[in-house]
PDB file of N, CA and C in Angstrom:
ATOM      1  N   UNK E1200      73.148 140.287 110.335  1.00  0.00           N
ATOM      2  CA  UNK E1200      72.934 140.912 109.056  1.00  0.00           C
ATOM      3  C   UNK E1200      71.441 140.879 108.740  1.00  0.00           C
ATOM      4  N   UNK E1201      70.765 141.846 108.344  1.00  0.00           N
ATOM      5  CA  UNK E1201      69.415 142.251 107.853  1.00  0.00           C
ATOM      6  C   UNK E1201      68.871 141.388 106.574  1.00  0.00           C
ATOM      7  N   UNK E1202      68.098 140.524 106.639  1.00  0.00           N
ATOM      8  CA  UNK E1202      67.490 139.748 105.547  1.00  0.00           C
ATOM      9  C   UNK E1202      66.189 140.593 104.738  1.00  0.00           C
ATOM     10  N   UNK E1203      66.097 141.878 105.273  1.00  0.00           N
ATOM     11  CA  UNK E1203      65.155 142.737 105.033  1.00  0.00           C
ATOM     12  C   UNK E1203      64.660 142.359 103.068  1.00  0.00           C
ATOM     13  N   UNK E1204      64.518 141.326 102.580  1.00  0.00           N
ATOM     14  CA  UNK E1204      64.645 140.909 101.135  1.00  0.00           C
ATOM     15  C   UNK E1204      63.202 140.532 100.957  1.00  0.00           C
ATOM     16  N   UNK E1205      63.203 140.674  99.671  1.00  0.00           N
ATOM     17  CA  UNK E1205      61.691 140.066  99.091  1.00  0.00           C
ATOM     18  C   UNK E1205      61.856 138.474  99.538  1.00  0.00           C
ATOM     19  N   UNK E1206      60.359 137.689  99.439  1.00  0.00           N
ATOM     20  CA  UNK E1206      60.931 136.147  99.717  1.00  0.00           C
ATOM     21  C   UNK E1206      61.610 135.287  98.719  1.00  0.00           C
ATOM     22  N   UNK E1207      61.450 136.044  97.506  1.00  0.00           N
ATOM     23  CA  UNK E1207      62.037 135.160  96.696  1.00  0.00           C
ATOM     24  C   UNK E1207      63.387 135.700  96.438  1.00  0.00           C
ATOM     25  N   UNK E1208      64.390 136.626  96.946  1.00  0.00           N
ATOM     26  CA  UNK E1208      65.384 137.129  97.145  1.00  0.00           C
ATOM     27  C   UNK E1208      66.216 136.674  98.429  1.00  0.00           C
ATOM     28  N   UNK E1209      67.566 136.246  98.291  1.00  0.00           N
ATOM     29  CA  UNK E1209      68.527 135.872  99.319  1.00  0.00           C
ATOM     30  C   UNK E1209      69.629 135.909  98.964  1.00  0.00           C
ATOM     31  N   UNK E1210      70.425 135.725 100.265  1.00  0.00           N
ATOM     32  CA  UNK E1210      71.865 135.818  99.830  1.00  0.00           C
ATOM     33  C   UNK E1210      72.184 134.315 100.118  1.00  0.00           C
ATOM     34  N   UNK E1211      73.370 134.247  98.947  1.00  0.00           N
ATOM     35  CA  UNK E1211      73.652 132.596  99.149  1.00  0.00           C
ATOM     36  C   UNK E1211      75.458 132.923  98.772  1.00  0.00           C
ATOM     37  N   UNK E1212      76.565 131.958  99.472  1.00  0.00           N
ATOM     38  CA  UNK E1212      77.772 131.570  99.356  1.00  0.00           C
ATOM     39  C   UNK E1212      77.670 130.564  98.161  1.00  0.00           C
ATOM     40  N   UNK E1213      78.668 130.468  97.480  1.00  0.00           N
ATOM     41  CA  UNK E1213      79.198 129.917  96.897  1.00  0.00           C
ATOM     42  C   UNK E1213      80.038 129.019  97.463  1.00  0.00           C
ATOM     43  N   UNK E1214      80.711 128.018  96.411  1.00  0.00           N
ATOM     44  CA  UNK E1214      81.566 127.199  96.564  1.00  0.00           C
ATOM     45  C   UNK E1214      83.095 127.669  97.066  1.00  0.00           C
ATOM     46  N   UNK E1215      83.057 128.869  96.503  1.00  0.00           N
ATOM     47  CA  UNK E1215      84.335 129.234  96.933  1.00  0.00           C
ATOM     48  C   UNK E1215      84.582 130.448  98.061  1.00  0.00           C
ATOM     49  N   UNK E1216      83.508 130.832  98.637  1.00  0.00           N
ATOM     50  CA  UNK E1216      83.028 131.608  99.451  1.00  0.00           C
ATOM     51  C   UNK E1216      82.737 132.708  99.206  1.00  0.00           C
ATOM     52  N   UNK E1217      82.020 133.136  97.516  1.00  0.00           N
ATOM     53  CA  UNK E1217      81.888 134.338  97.439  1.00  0.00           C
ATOM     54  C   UNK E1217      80.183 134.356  97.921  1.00  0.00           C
ATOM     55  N   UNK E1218      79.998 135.698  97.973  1.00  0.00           N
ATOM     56  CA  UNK E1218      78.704 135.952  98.368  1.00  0.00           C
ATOM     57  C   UNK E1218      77.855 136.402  97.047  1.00  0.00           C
ATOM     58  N   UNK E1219      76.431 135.572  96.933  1.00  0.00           N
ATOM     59  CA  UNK E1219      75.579 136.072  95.388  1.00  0.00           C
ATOM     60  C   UNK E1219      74.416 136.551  96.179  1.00  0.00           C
ATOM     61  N   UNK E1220      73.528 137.537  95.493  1.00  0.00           N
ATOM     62  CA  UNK E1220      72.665 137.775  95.701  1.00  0.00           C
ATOM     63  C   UNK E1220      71.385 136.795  94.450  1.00  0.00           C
ATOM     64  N   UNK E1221      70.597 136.273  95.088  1.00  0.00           N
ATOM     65  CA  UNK E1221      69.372 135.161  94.256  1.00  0.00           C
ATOM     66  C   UNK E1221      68.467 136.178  94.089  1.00  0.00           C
ATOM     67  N   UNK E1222      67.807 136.526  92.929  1.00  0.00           N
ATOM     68  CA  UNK E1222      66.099 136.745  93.070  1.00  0.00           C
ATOM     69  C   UNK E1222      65.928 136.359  91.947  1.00  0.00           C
ATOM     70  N   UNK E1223      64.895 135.947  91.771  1.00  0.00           N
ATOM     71  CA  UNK E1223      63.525 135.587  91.342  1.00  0.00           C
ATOM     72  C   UNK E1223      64.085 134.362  89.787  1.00  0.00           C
ATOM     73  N   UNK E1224      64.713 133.453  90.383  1.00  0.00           N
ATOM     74  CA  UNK E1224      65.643 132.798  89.393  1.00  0.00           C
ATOM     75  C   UNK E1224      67.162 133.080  88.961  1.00  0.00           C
ATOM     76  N   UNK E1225      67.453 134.450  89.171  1.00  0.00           N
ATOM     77  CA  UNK E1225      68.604 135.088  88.616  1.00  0.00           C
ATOM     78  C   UNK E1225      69.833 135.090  89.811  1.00  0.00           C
ATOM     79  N   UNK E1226      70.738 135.053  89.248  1.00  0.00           N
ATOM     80  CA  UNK E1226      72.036 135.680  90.715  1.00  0.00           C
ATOM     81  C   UNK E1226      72.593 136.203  90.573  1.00  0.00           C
ATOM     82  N   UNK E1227      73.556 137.459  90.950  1.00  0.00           N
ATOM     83  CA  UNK E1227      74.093 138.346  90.663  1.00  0.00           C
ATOM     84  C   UNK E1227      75.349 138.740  91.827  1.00  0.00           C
ATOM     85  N   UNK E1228      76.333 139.093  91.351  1.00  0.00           N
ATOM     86  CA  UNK E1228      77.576 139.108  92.367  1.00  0.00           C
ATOM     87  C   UNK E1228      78.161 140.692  92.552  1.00  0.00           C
ATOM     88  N   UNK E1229      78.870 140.965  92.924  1.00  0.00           N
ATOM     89  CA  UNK E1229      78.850 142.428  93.675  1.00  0.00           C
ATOM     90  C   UNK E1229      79.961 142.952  92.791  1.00  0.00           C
ATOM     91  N   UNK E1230      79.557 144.166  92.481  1.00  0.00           N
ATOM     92  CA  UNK E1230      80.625 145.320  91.388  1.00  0.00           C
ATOM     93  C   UNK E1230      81.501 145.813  92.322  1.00  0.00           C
ATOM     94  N   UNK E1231      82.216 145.038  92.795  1.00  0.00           N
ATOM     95  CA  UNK E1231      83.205 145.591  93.547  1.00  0.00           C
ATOM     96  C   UNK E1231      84.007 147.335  92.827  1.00  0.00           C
ATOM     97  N   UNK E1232      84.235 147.592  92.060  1.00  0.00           N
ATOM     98  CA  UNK E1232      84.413 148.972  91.024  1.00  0.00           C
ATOM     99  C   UNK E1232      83.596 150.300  91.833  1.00  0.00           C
ATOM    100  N   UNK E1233      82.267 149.743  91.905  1.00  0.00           N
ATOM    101  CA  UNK E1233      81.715 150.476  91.702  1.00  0.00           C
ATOM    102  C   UNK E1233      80.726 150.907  93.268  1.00  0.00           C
ATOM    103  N   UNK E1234      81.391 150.037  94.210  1.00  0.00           N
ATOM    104  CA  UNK E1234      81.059 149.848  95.039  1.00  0.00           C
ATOM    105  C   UNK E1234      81.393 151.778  96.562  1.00  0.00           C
ATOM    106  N   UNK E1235      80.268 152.177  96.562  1.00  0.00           N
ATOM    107  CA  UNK E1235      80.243 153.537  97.581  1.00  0.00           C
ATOM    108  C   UNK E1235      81.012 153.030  98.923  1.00  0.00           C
ATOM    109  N   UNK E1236      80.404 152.097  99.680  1.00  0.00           N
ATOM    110  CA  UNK E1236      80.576 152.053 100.955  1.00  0.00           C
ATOM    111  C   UNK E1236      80.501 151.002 101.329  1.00  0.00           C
ATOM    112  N   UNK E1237      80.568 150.306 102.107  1.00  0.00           N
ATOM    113  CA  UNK E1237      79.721 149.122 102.976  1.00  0.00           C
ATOM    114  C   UNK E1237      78.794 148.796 102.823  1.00  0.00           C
ATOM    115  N   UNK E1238      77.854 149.339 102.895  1.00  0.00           N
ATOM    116  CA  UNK E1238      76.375 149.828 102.995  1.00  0.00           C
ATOM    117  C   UNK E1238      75.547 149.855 102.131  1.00  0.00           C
ATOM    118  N   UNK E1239      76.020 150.641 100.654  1.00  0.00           N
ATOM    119  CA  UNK E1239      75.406 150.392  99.201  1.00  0.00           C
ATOM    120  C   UNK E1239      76.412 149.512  98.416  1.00  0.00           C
ATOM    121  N   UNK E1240      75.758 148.795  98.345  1.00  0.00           N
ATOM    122  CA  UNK E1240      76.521 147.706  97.096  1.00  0.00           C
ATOM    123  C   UNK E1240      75.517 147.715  95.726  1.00  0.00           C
ATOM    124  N   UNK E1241      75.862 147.619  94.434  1.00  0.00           N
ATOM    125  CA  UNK E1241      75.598 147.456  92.738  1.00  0.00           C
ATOM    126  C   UNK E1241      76.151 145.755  92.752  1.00  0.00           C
ATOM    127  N   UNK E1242      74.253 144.932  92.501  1.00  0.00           N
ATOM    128  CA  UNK E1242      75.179 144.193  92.100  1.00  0.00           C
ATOM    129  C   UNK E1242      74.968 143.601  90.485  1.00  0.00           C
ATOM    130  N   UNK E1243      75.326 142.674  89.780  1.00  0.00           N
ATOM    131  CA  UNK E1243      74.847 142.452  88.441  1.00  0.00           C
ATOM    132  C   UNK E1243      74.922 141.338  88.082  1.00  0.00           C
ATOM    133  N   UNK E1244      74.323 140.940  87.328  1.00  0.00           N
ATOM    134  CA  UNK E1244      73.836 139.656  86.570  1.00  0.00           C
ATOM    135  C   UNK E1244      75.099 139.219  86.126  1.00  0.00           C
ATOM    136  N   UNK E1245      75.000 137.512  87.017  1.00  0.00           N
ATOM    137  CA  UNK E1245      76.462 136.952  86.879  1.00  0.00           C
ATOM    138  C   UNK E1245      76.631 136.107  85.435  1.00  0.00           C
ATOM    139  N   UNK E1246      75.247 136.497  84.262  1.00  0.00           N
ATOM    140  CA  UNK E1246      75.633 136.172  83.296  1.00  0.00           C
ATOM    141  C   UNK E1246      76.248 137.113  82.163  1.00  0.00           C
ATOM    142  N   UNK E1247      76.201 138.825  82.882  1.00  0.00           N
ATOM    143  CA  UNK E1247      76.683 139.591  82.559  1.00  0.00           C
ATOM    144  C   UNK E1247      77.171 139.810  81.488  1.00  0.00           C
ATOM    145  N   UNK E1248      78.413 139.122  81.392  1.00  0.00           N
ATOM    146  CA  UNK E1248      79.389 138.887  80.620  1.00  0.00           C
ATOM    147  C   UNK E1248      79.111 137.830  79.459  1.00  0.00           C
ATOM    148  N   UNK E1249      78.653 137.106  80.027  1.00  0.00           N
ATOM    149  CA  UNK E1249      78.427 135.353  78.666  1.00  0.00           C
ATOM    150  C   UNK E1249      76.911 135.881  78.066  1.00  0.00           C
ATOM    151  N   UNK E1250      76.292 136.605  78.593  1.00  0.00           N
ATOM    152  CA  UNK E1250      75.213 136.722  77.813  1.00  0.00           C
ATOM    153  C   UNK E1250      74.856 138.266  77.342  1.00  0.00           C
ATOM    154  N   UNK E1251      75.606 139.386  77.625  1.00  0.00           N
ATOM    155  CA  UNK E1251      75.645 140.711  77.853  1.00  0.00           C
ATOM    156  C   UNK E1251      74.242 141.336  78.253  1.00  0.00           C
ATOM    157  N   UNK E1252      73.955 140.823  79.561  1.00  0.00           N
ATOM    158  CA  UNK E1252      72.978 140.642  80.477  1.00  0.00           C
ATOM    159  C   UNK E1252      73.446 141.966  81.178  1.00  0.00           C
ATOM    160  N   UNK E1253      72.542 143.012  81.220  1.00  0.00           N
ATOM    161  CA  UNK E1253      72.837 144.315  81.875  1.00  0.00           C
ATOM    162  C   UNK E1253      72.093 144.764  83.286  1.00  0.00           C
ATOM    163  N   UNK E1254      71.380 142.994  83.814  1.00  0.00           N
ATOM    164  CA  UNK E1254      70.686 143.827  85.090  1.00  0.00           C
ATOM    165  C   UNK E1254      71.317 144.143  86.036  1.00  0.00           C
ATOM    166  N   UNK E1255      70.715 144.647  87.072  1.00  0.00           N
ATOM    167  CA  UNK E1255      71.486 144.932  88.049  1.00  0.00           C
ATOM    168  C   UNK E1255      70.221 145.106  89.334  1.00  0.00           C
ATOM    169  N   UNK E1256      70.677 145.187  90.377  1.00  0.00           N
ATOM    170  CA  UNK E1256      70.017 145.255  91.673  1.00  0.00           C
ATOM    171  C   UNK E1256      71.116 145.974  92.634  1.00  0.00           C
ATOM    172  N   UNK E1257      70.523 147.177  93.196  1.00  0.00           N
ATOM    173  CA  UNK E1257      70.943 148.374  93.962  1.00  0.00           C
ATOM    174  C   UNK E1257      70.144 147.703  95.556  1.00  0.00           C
ATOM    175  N   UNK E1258      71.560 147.417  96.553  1.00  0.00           N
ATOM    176  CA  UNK E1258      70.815 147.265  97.862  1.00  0.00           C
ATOM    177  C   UNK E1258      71.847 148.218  98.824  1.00  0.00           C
ATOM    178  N   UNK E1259      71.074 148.467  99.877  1.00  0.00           N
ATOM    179  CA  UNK E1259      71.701 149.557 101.050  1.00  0.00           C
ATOM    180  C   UNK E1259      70.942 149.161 102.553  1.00  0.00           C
ATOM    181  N   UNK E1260      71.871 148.696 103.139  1.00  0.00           N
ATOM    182  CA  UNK E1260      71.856 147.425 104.345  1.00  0.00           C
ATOM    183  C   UNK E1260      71.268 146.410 104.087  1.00  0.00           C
ATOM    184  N   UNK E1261      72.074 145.664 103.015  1.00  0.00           N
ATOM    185  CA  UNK E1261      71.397 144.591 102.693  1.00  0.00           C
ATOM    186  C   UNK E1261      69.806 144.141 102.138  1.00  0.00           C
ATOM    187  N   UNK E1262      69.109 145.594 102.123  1.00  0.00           N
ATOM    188  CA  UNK E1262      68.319 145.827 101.483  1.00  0.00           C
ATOM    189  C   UNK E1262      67.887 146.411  99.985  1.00  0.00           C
ATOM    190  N   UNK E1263      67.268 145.682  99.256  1.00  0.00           N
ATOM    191  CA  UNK E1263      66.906 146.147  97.774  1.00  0.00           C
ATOM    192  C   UNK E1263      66.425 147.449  98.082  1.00  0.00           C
ATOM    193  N   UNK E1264      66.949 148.430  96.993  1.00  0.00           N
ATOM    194  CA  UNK E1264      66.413 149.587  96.942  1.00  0.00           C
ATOM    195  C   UNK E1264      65.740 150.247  95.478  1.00  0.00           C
ATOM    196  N   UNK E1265      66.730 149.114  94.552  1.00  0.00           N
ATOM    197  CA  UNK E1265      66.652 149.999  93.167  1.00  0.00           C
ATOM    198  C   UNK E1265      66.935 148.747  92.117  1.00  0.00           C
ATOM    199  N   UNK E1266      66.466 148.208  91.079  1.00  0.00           N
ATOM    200  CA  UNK E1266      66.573 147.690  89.853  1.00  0.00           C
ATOM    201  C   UNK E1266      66.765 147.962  89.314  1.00  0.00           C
ATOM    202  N   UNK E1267      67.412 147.485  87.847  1.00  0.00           N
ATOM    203  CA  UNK E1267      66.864 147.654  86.269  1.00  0.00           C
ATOM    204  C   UNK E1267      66.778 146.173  85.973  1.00  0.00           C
ATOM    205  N   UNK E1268      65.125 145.264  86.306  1.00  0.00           N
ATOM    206  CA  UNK E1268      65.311 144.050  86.186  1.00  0.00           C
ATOM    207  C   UNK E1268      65.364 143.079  84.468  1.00  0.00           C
ATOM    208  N   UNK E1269      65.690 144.028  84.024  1.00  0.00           N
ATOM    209  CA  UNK E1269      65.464 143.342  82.798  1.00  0.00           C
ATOM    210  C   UNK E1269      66.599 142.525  81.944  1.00  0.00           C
ATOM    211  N   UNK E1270      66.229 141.655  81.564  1.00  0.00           N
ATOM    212  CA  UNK E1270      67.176 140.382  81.286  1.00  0.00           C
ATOM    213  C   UNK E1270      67.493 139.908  79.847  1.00  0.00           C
ATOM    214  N   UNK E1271      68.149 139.938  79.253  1.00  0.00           N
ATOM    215  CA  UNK E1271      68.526 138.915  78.424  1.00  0.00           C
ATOM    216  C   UNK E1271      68.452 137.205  77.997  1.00  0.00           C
ATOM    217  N   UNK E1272      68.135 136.588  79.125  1.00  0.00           N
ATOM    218  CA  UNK E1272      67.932 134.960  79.145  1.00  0.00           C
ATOM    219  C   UNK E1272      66.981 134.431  79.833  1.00  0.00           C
ATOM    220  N   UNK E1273      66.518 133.520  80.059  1.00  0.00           N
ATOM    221  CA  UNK E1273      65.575 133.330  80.911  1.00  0.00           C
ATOM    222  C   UNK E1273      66.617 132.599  82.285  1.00  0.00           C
ATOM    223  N   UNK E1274      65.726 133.056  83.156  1.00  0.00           N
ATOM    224  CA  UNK E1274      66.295 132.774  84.684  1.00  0.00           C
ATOM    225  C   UNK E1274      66.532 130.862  84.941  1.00  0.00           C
ATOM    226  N   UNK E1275      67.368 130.920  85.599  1.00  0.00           N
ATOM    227  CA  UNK E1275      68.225 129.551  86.147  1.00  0.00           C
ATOM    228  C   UNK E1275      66.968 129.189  86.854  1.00  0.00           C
ATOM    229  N   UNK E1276      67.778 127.699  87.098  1.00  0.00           N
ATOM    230  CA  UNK E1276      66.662 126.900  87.938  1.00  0.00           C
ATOM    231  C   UNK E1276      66.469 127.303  89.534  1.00  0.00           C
ATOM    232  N   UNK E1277      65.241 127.139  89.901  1.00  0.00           N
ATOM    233  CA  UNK E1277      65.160 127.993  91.134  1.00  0.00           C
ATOM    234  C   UNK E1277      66.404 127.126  91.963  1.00  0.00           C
ATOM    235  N   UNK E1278      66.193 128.342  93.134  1.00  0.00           N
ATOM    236  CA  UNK E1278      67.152 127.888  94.196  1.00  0.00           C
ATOM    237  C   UNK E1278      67.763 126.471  94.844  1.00  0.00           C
ATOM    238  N   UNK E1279      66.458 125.686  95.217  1.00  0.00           N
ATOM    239  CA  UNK E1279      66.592 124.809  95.987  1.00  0.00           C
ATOM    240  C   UNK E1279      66.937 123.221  95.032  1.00  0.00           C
ATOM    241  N   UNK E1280      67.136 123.486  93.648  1.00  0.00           N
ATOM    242  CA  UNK E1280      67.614 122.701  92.502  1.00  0.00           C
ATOM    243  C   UNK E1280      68.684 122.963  92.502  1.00  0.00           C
ATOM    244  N   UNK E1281      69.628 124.018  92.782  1.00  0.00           N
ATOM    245  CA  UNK E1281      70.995 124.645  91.815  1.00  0.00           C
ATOM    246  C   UNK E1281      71.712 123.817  93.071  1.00  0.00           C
TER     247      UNK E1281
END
């Protein structure tokens, strides 16, 4: 799988084996709904809901293509804390 990501962007598993996408403090889990193909995934801010947090991050082979990075809360503790 293509890590083609900014450095402060990755993909990380969860506890229960879902897959999140990390950047830049934030994580975001996949719109399955809304989802084209394989290939392009929408994904959105997994505070979404508890905070009506509307970002989102557009990737296509695992690559970022498209944002709307703007947030509602300030970002979680970086990665290597959580």
């Amino acid at each position: 799988m293509p890590q083609n990501l900014t450095p402060s962007t990755q993909f990380i598993i969860t506890s229960r084996g879902s897959r999140l996408l990390y950047c830049m403090g934030h994580t975001y889990y996949v719109n399955c709904r809304r989802r084209q193909n394989k290939s392009r995934v929408l994904w959105y801010c997994s505070c979404r809901r508890s905070k009506r947090c509307f970002a989102s991050i557009l990737t296509l082979d695992d690559r970022v293509v498209g944002q709307a990075p703007k947030h509602t809360h300030p970002p979680k503790l970086p990665l290597d804390i959580i």
